[in-house]
């Protein structure tokens, strides 16, 4: 091919198929880098994939939002919590717009968003997020008791930080009850929960 596209020779302009493959490769490399702890490289590659996805018309919204979720995790581990929250909020908004809703995945997503917002000090919003996750888990039959115990423990830390000691104690007690019922017991998890209950009791006694 001859001629130019802007300042790029037409012969060097990648075909749409090649550009799509390159974007997918960037996303895959980003995930590999993330798993191996190469966060800066992971961020660079996922940014490239997202830039390409955002420039398309029409957009592949599903792939693009999966990349937003991946970048949120990378940014969270890099300590870029505001940016991570923005990406994850975008991803959740897309999930909520789907029909039918994947409510199981949404429950996990809200728990993840709660951790990000807790890290930013947005405790009210974090508690609302984890409450949505817990509400879904509690409505299931049979219940995922391990998942609920983890969520109760997470909400307890948020409530402790907000000074809501009574409700935090209730959540810690629920988490400990599950841990004590396991065989073999998760000694480390039980120790953490008991330590949290001790801190809560100390705070109430002050």
PDB file of C-alpha atoms in Angstrom:
ATOM      1  CA  UNK A   1       0.000   0.000   0.000  1.00  0.00           C
ATOM      2  CA  UNK A   2       1.147   3.569  -0.705  1.00  0.00           C
ATOM      3  CA  UNK A   3       0.365   6.982   0.742  1.00  0.00           C
ATOM      4  CA  UNK A   4       0.331   8.281   4.296  1.00  0.00           C
ATOM      5  CA  UNK A   5      -2.121   8.294   7.204  1.00  0.00           C
ATOM      6  CA  UNK A   6      -1.173  11.409   9.129  1.00  0.00           C
ATOM      7  CA  UNK A   7       2.571  11.092   9.585  1.00  0.00           C
ATOM      8  CA  UNK A   8       2.505   7.300   9.501  1.00  0.00           C
ATOM      9  CA  UNK A   9       3.190   5.560   6.166  1.00  0.00           C
ATOM     10  CA  UNK A  10       0.140   3.593   5.101  1.00  0.00           C
ATOM     11  CA  UNK A  11       2.250   0.477   4.721  1.00  0.00           C
ATOM     12  CA  UNK A  12       3.057   0.698   8.450  1.00  0.00           C
ATOM     13  CA  UNK A  13      -0.521   1.279   9.587  1.00  0.00           C
ATOM     14  CA  UNK A  14      -1.676  -1.916  11.358  1.00  0.00           C
ATOM     15  CA  UNK A  15      -4.788  -3.614  10.072  1.00  0.00           C
ATOM     16  CA  UNK A  16      -7.845  -3.634  12.398  1.00  0.00           C
ATOM     17  CA  UNK A  17      -7.311  -7.358  12.963  1.00  0.00           C
ATOM     18  CA  UNK A  18      -3.666  -6.850  13.935  1.00  0.00           C
ATOM     19  CA  UNK A  19      -4.535  -3.920  16.211  1.00  0.00           C
ATOM     20  CA  UNK A  20      -7.171  -6.056  17.944  1.00  0.00           C
ATOM     21  CA  UNK A  21      -4.670  -8.854  18.511  1.00  0.00           C
ATOM     22  CA  UNK A  22      -2.161  -6.344  19.885  1.00  0.00           C
ATOM     23  CA  UNK A  23      -4.737  -4.968  22.347  1.00  0.00           C
ATOM     24  CA  UNK A  24      -5.623  -8.478  23.534  1.00  0.00           C
ATOM     25  CA  UNK A  25      -1.930  -9.251  23.923  1.00  0.00           C
ATOM     26  CA  UNK A  26      -1.442  -6.126  26.040  1.00  0.00           C
ATOM     27  CA  UNK A  27      -4.275  -7.262  28.318  1.00  0.00           C
ATOM     28  CA  UNK A  28      -2.873 -10.778  28.648  1.00  0.00           C
ATOM     29  CA  UNK A  29       0.642  -9.521  29.360  1.00  0.00           C
ATOM     30  CA  UNK A  30      -0.800  -7.146  31.964  1.00  0.00           C
ATOM     31  CA  UNK A  31      -2.476 -10.053  33.771  1.00  0.00           C
ATOM     32  CA  UNK A  32       0.727 -12.101  33.651  1.00  0.00           C
ATOM     33  CA  UNK A  33       2.742  -9.153  34.999  1.00  0.00           C
ATOM     34  CA  UNK A  34       0.186  -8.625  37.767  1.00  0.00           C
ATOM     35  CA  UNK A  35       0.331 -12.240  38.873  1.00  0.00           C
ATOM     36  CA  UNK A  36       4.130 -12.138  38.907  1.00  0.00           C
ATOM     37  CA  UNK A  37       4.169  -8.875  40.871  1.00  0.00           C
ATOM     38  CA  UNK A  38       5.430  -6.651  38.055  1.00  0.00           C
ATOM     39  CA  UNK A  39       2.870  -3.960  38.777  1.00  0.00           C
ATOM     40  CA  UNK A  40       4.401  -1.050  36.852  1.00  0.00           C
ATOM     41  CA  UNK A  41       4.652  -3.116  33.671  1.00  0.00           C
ATOM     42  CA  UNK A  42       1.153  -4.470  34.274  1.00  0.00           C
ATOM     43  CA  UNK A  43      -0.222  -0.934  34.516  1.00  0.00           C
ATOM     44  CA  UNK A  44       1.517   0.080  31.301  1.00  0.00           C
ATOM     45  CA  UNK A  45       0.109  -2.841  29.331  1.00  0.00           C
ATOM     46  CA  UNK A  46      -3.450  -2.609  30.669  1.00  0.00           C
ATOM     47  CA  UNK A  47      -3.446   1.143  29.937  1.00  0.00           C
ATOM     48  CA  UNK A  48      -2.529   0.366  26.327  1.00  0.00           C
ATOM     49  CA  UNK A  49      -5.332  -2.190  26.039  1.00  0.00           C
ATOM     50  CA  UNK A  50      -7.871   0.236  27.513  1.00  0.00           C
ATOM     51  CA  UNK A  51      -6.781   3.128  25.313  1.00  0.00           C
ATOM     52  CA  UNK A  52      -7.357   0.986  22.263  1.00  0.00           C
ATOM     53  CA  UNK A  53     -10.715  -0.268  23.532  1.00  0.00           C
ATOM     54  CA  UNK A  54     -11.957   3.226  24.336  1.00  0.00           C
ATOM     55  CA  UNK A  55     -11.062   4.453  20.840  1.00  0.00           C
ATOM     56  CA  UNK A  56     -13.204   1.864  19.050  1.00  0.00           C
ATOM     57  CA  UNK A  57     -16.655   2.395  17.602  1.00  0.00           C
ATOM     58  CA  UNK A  58     -18.729   0.594  18.517  1.00  0.00           C
ATOM     59  CA  UNK A  59     -16.969  -0.364  21.724  1.00  0.00           C
ATOM     60  CA  UNK A  60     -16.701  -3.922  22.989  1.00  0.00           C
ATOM     61  CA  UNK A  61     -18.090  -2.935  26.376  1.00  0.00           C
ATOM     62  CA  UNK A  62     -17.689  -6.364  27.926  1.00  0.00           C
ATOM     63  CA  UNK A  63     -13.976  -6.643  27.156  1.00  0.00           C
ATOM     64  CA  UNK A  64     -13.390  -3.014  28.056  1.00  0.00           C
ATOM     65  CA  UNK A  65     -15.024  -3.370  31.464  1.00  0.00           C
ATOM     66  CA  UNK A  66     -13.116  -6.549  32.213  1.00  0.00           C
ATOM     67  CA  UNK A  67      -9.971  -4.510  31.554  1.00  0.00           C
ATOM     68  CA  UNK A  68     -11.225  -1.743  33.878  1.00  0.00           C
ATOM     69  CA  UNK A  69     -11.625  -4.343  36.640  1.00  0.00           C
ATOM     70  CA  UNK A  70      -8.123  -5.677  35.960  1.00  0.00           C
ATOM     71  CA  UNK A  71      -6.671  -2.170  36.086  1.00  0.00           C
ATOM     72  CA  UNK A  72      -8.524  -1.489  39.332  1.00  0.00           C
ATOM     73  CA  UNK A  73      -6.739  -4.430  40.968  1.00  0.00           C
ATOM     74  CA  UNK A  74      -3.379  -3.268  39.622  1.00  0.00           C
ATOM     75  CA  UNK A  75      -3.962   0.295  40.775  1.00  0.00           C
ATOM     76  CA  UNK A  76      -5.118  -0.891  44.199  1.00  0.00           C
ATOM     77  CA  UNK A  77      -1.881  -2.821  44.693  1.00  0.00           C
ATOM     78  CA  UNK A  78       0.082   0.223  43.507  1.00  0.00           C
ATOM     79  CA  UNK A  79      -1.642   2.299  46.180  1.00  0.00           C
ATOM     80  CA  UNK A  80      -3.575   4.368  43.619  1.00  0.00           C
ATOM     81  CA  UNK A  81      -6.828   3.933  45.496  1.00  0.00           C
ATOM     82  CA  UNK A  82      -8.756   6.862  44.013  1.00  0.00           C
ATOM     83  CA  UNK A  83      -8.030   5.664  40.490  1.00  0.00           C
ATOM     84  CA  UNK A  84      -8.771   2.059  41.494  1.00  0.00           C
ATOM     85  CA  UNK A  85     -12.138   3.119  42.884  1.00  0.00           C
ATOM     86  CA  UNK A  86     -12.987   4.943  39.650  1.00  0.00           C
ATOM     87  CA  UNK A  87     -12.174   1.889  37.534  1.00  0.00           C
ATOM     88  CA  UNK A  88     -14.025  -0.523  39.788  1.00  0.00           C
ATOM     89  CA  UNK A  89     -17.067   1.745  40.041  1.00  0.00           C
ATOM     90  CA  UNK A  90     -17.193   1.885  36.241  1.00  0.00           C
ATOM     91  CA  UNK A  91     -17.002  -1.897  36.082  1.00  0.00           C
ATOM     92  CA  UNK A  92     -19.769  -2.376  38.666  1.00  0.00           C
ATOM     93  CA  UNK A  93     -22.037   0.127  36.894  1.00  0.00           C
ATOM     94  CA  UNK A  94     -21.654  -1.923  33.719  1.00  0.00           C
ATOM     95  CA  UNK A  95     -22.393  -5.174  35.606  1.00  0.00           C
ATOM     96  CA  UNK A  96     -25.532  -3.660  37.146  1.00  0.00           C
ATOM     97  CA  UNK A  97     -26.781  -2.693  33.672  1.00  0.00           C
ATOM     98  CA  UNK A  98     -26.692  -6.297  32.426  1.00  0.00           C
ATOM     99  CA  UNK A  99     -29.737  -8.536  32.169  1.00  0.00           C
ATOM    100  CA  UNK A 100     -29.939 -10.944  33.787  1.00  0.00           C
ATOM    101  CA  UNK A 101     -27.777  -9.712  36.660  1.00  0.00           C
ATOM    102  CA  UNK A 102     -24.892 -11.904  37.757  1.00  0.00           C
ATOM    103  CA  UNK A 103     -25.688 -11.262  41.402  1.00  0.00           C
ATOM    104  CA  UNK A 104     -23.050 -13.675  42.692  1.00  0.00           C
ATOM    105  CA  UNK A 105     -20.271 -11.799  40.918  1.00  0.00           C
ATOM    106  CA  UNK A 106     -21.772  -8.472  41.991  1.00  0.00           C
ATOM    107  CA  UNK A 107     -21.659  -9.545  45.635  1.00  0.00           C
ATOM    108  CA  UNK A 108     -17.937 -10.274  45.261  1.00  0.00           C
ATOM    109  CA  UNK A 109     -17.428  -6.988  43.395  1.00  0.00           C
ATOM    110  CA  UNK A 110     -19.074  -4.920  46.135  1.00  0.00           C
ATOM    111  CA  UNK A 111     -16.879  -6.599  48.741  1.00  0.00           C
ATOM    112  CA  UNK A 112     -13.825  -5.654  46.647  1.00  0.00           C
ATOM    113  CA  UNK A 113     -15.045  -2.078  46.266  1.00  0.00           C
ATOM    114  CA  UNK A 114     -15.583  -1.909  50.023  1.00  0.00           C
ATOM    115  CA  UNK A 115     -11.917  -2.777  50.614  1.00  0.00           C
ATOM    116  CA  UNK A 116     -10.791  -0.040  48.232  1.00  0.00           C
ATOM    117  CA  UNK A 117     -13.054   2.564  49.821  1.00  0.00           C
ATOM    118  CA  UNK A 118     -12.028   1.499  53.316  1.00  0.00           C
ATOM    119  CA  UNK A 119      -8.431   2.034  52.271  1.00  0.00           C
ATOM    120  CA  UNK A 120      -9.359   5.552  51.169  1.00  0.00           C
ATOM    121  CA  UNK A 121     -11.062   6.281  54.481  1.00  0.00           C
ATOM    122  CA  UNK A 122     -14.541   6.352  52.890  1.00  0.00           C
ATOM    123  CA  UNK A 123     -15.967   4.291  55.716  1.00  0.00           C
ATOM    124  CA  UNK A 124     -19.662   5.070  55.245  1.00  0.00           C
ATOM    125  CA  UNK A 125     -19.513   4.094  51.576  1.00  0.00           C
ATOM    126  CA  UNK A 126     -17.393   1.021  52.381  1.00  0.00           C
ATOM    127  CA  UNK A 127     -19.945  -0.176  54.932  1.00  0.00           C
ATOM    128  CA  UNK A 128     -22.761   0.286  52.417  1.00  0.00           C
ATOM    129  CA  UNK A 129     -20.828  -1.772  49.858  1.00  0.00           C
ATOM    130  CA  UNK A 130     -20.041  -4.654  52.210  1.00  0.00           C
ATOM    131  CA  UNK A 131     -23.639  -4.592  53.462  1.00  0.00           C
ATOM    132  CA  UNK A 132     -24.867  -5.213  49.904  1.00  0.00           C
ATOM    133  CA  UNK A 133     -22.522  -8.167  49.625  1.00  0.00           C
ATOM    134  CA  UNK A 134     -23.653  -9.577  52.981  1.00  0.00           C
ATOM    135  CA  UNK A 135     -27.336  -9.118  52.137  1.00  0.00           C
ATOM    136  CA  UNK A 136     -26.926 -11.238  49.022  1.00  0.00           C
ATOM    137  CA  UNK A 137     -24.933 -13.929  50.854  1.00  0.00           C
ATOM    138  CA  UNK A 138     -27.500 -14.129  53.655  1.00  0.00           C
ATOM    139  CA  UNK A 139     -30.328 -14.580  51.135  1.00  0.00           C
ATOM    140  CA  UNK A 140     -28.795 -17.699  49.581  1.00  0.00           C
ATOM    141  CA  UNK A 141     -29.773 -21.277  50.347  1.00  0.00           C
ATOM    142  CA  UNK A 142     -27.550 -22.962  51.214  1.00  0.00           C
ATOM    143  CA  UNK A 143     -25.415 -20.127  52.498  1.00  0.00           C
ATOM    144  CA  UNK A 144     -21.724 -19.723  51.749  1.00  0.00           C
ATOM    145  CA  UNK A 145     -20.849 -19.648  55.428  1.00  0.00           C
ATOM    146  CA  UNK A 146     -17.131 -19.159  54.872  1.00  0.00           C
ATOM    147  CA  UNK A 147     -17.749 -16.205  52.542  1.00  0.00           C
ATOM    148  CA  UNK A 148     -20.165 -14.717  55.056  1.00  0.00           C
ATOM    149  CA  UNK A 149     -17.661 -15.091  57.884  1.00  0.00           C
ATOM    150  CA  UNK A 150     -15.061 -13.197  55.829  1.00  0.00           C
ATOM    151  CA  UNK A 151     -17.583 -10.456  55.019  1.00  0.00           C
ATOM    152  CA  UNK A 152     -18.655 -10.156  58.659  1.00  0.00           C
ATOM    153  CA  UNK A 153     -15.026  -9.765  59.682  1.00  0.00           C
ATOM    154  CA  UNK A 154     -14.506  -7.106  56.998  1.00  0.00           C
ATOM    155  CA  UNK A 155     -17.575  -5.189  58.096  1.00  0.00           C
ATOM    156  CA  UNK A 156     -16.450  -5.416  61.715  1.00  0.00           C
ATOM    157  CA  UNK A 157     -13.191  -3.612  60.891  1.00  0.00           C
ATOM    158  CA  UNK A 158     -15.137  -0.880  59.096  1.00  0.00           C
ATOM    159  CA  UNK A 159     -17.599  -0.496  61.966  1.00  0.00           C
ATOM    160  CA  UNK A 160     -14.766  -0.377  64.481  1.00  0.00           C
ATOM    161  CA  UNK A 161     -13.159   2.424  62.494  1.00  0.00           C
ATOM    162  CA  UNK A 162     -16.494   4.283  62.468  1.00  0.00           C
ATOM    163  CA  UNK A 163     -16.861   3.899  66.228  1.00  0.00           C
ATOM    164  CA  UNK A 164     -19.879   1.583  65.935  1.00  0.00           C
ATOM    165  CA  UNK A 165     -18.598  -0.794  68.574  1.00  0.00           C
ATOM    166  CA  UNK A 166     -21.801  -2.693  69.349  1.00  0.00           C
ATOM    167  CA  UNK A 167     -22.507  -3.714  65.760  1.00  0.00           C
ATOM    168  CA  UNK A 168     -18.823  -4.453  65.199  1.00  0.00           C
ATOM    169  CA  UNK A 169     -18.925  -6.846  68.158  1.00  0.00           C
ATOM    170  CA  UNK A 170     -21.921  -8.636  66.617  1.00  0.00           C
ATOM    171  CA  UNK A 171     -20.082  -9.099  63.331  1.00  0.00           C
ATOM    172  CA  UNK A 172     -16.933 -10.357  65.045  1.00  0.00           C
ATOM    173  CA  UNK A 173     -18.988 -12.842  67.072  1.00  0.00           C
ATOM    174  CA  UNK A 174     -20.594 -14.211  63.883  1.00  0.00           C
ATOM    175  CA  UNK A 175     -17.198 -14.625  62.255  1.00  0.00           C
ATOM    176  CA  UNK A 176     -15.737 -16.343  65.323  1.00  0.00           C
ATOM    177  CA  UNK A 177     -18.708 -18.725  65.559  1.00  0.00           C
ATOM    178  CA  UNK A 178     -18.027 -19.952  62.041  1.00  0.00           C
ATOM    179  CA  UNK A 179     -14.292 -20.318  62.703  1.00  0.00           C
ATOM    180  CA  UNK A 180     -14.893 -22.321  65.884  1.00  0.00           C
ATOM    181  CA  UNK A 181     -17.224 -24.717  64.048  1.00  0.00           C
ATOM    182  CA  UNK A 182     -14.570 -25.757  61.522  1.00  0.00           C
ATOM    183  CA  UNK A 183     -12.578 -28.964  61.695  1.00  0.00           C
ATOM    184  CA  UNK A 184      -9.678 -28.555  61.539  1.00  0.00           C
ATOM    185  CA  UNK A 185      -9.906 -25.021  62.831  1.00  0.00           C
ATOM    186  CA  UNK A 186      -8.298 -22.097  61.047  1.00  0.00           C
ATOM    187  CA  UNK A 187      -6.144 -21.225  64.034  1.00  0.00           C
ATOM    188  CA  UNK A 188      -4.673 -18.126  62.398  1.00  0.00           C
ATOM    189  CA  UNK A 189      -8.063 -16.742  61.332  1.00  0.00           C
ATOM    190  CA  UNK A 190      -9.533 -17.482  64.738  1.00  0.00           C
ATOM    191  CA  UNK A 191      -6.647 -15.703  66.454  1.00  0.00           C
ATOM    192  CA  UNK A 192      -7.170 -12.633  64.260  1.00  0.00           C
ATOM    193  CA  UNK A 193     -10.904 -12.583  65.006  1.00  0.00           C
ATOM    194  CA  UNK A 194     -10.350 -13.008  68.740  1.00  0.00           C
ATOM    195  CA  UNK A 195      -7.799 -10.180  68.682  1.00  0.00           C
ATOM    196  CA  UNK A 196     -10.339  -7.963  66.914  1.00  0.00           C
ATOM    197  CA  UNK A 197     -12.954  -8.815  69.532  1.00  0.00           C
ATOM    198  CA  UNK A 198     -10.490  -7.963  72.283  1.00  0.00           C
ATOM    199  CA  UNK A 199      -9.785  -4.571  70.684  1.00  0.00           C
ATOM    200  CA  UNK A 200     -13.494  -3.915  70.385  1.00  0.00           C
ATOM    201  CA  UNK A 201     -14.110  -4.833  74.017  1.00  0.00           C
ATOM    202  CA  UNK A 202     -11.239  -2.587  75.130  1.00  0.00           C
ATOM    203  CA  UNK A 203     -12.696   0.296  73.134  1.00  0.00           C
ATOM    204  CA  UNK A 204     -16.131  -0.234  74.695  1.00  0.00           C
ATOM    205  CA  UNK A 205     -14.613  -0.223  78.163  1.00  0.00           C
ATOM    206  CA  UNK A 206     -12.922   3.131  77.677  1.00  0.00           C
TER     207      UNK A 206
END
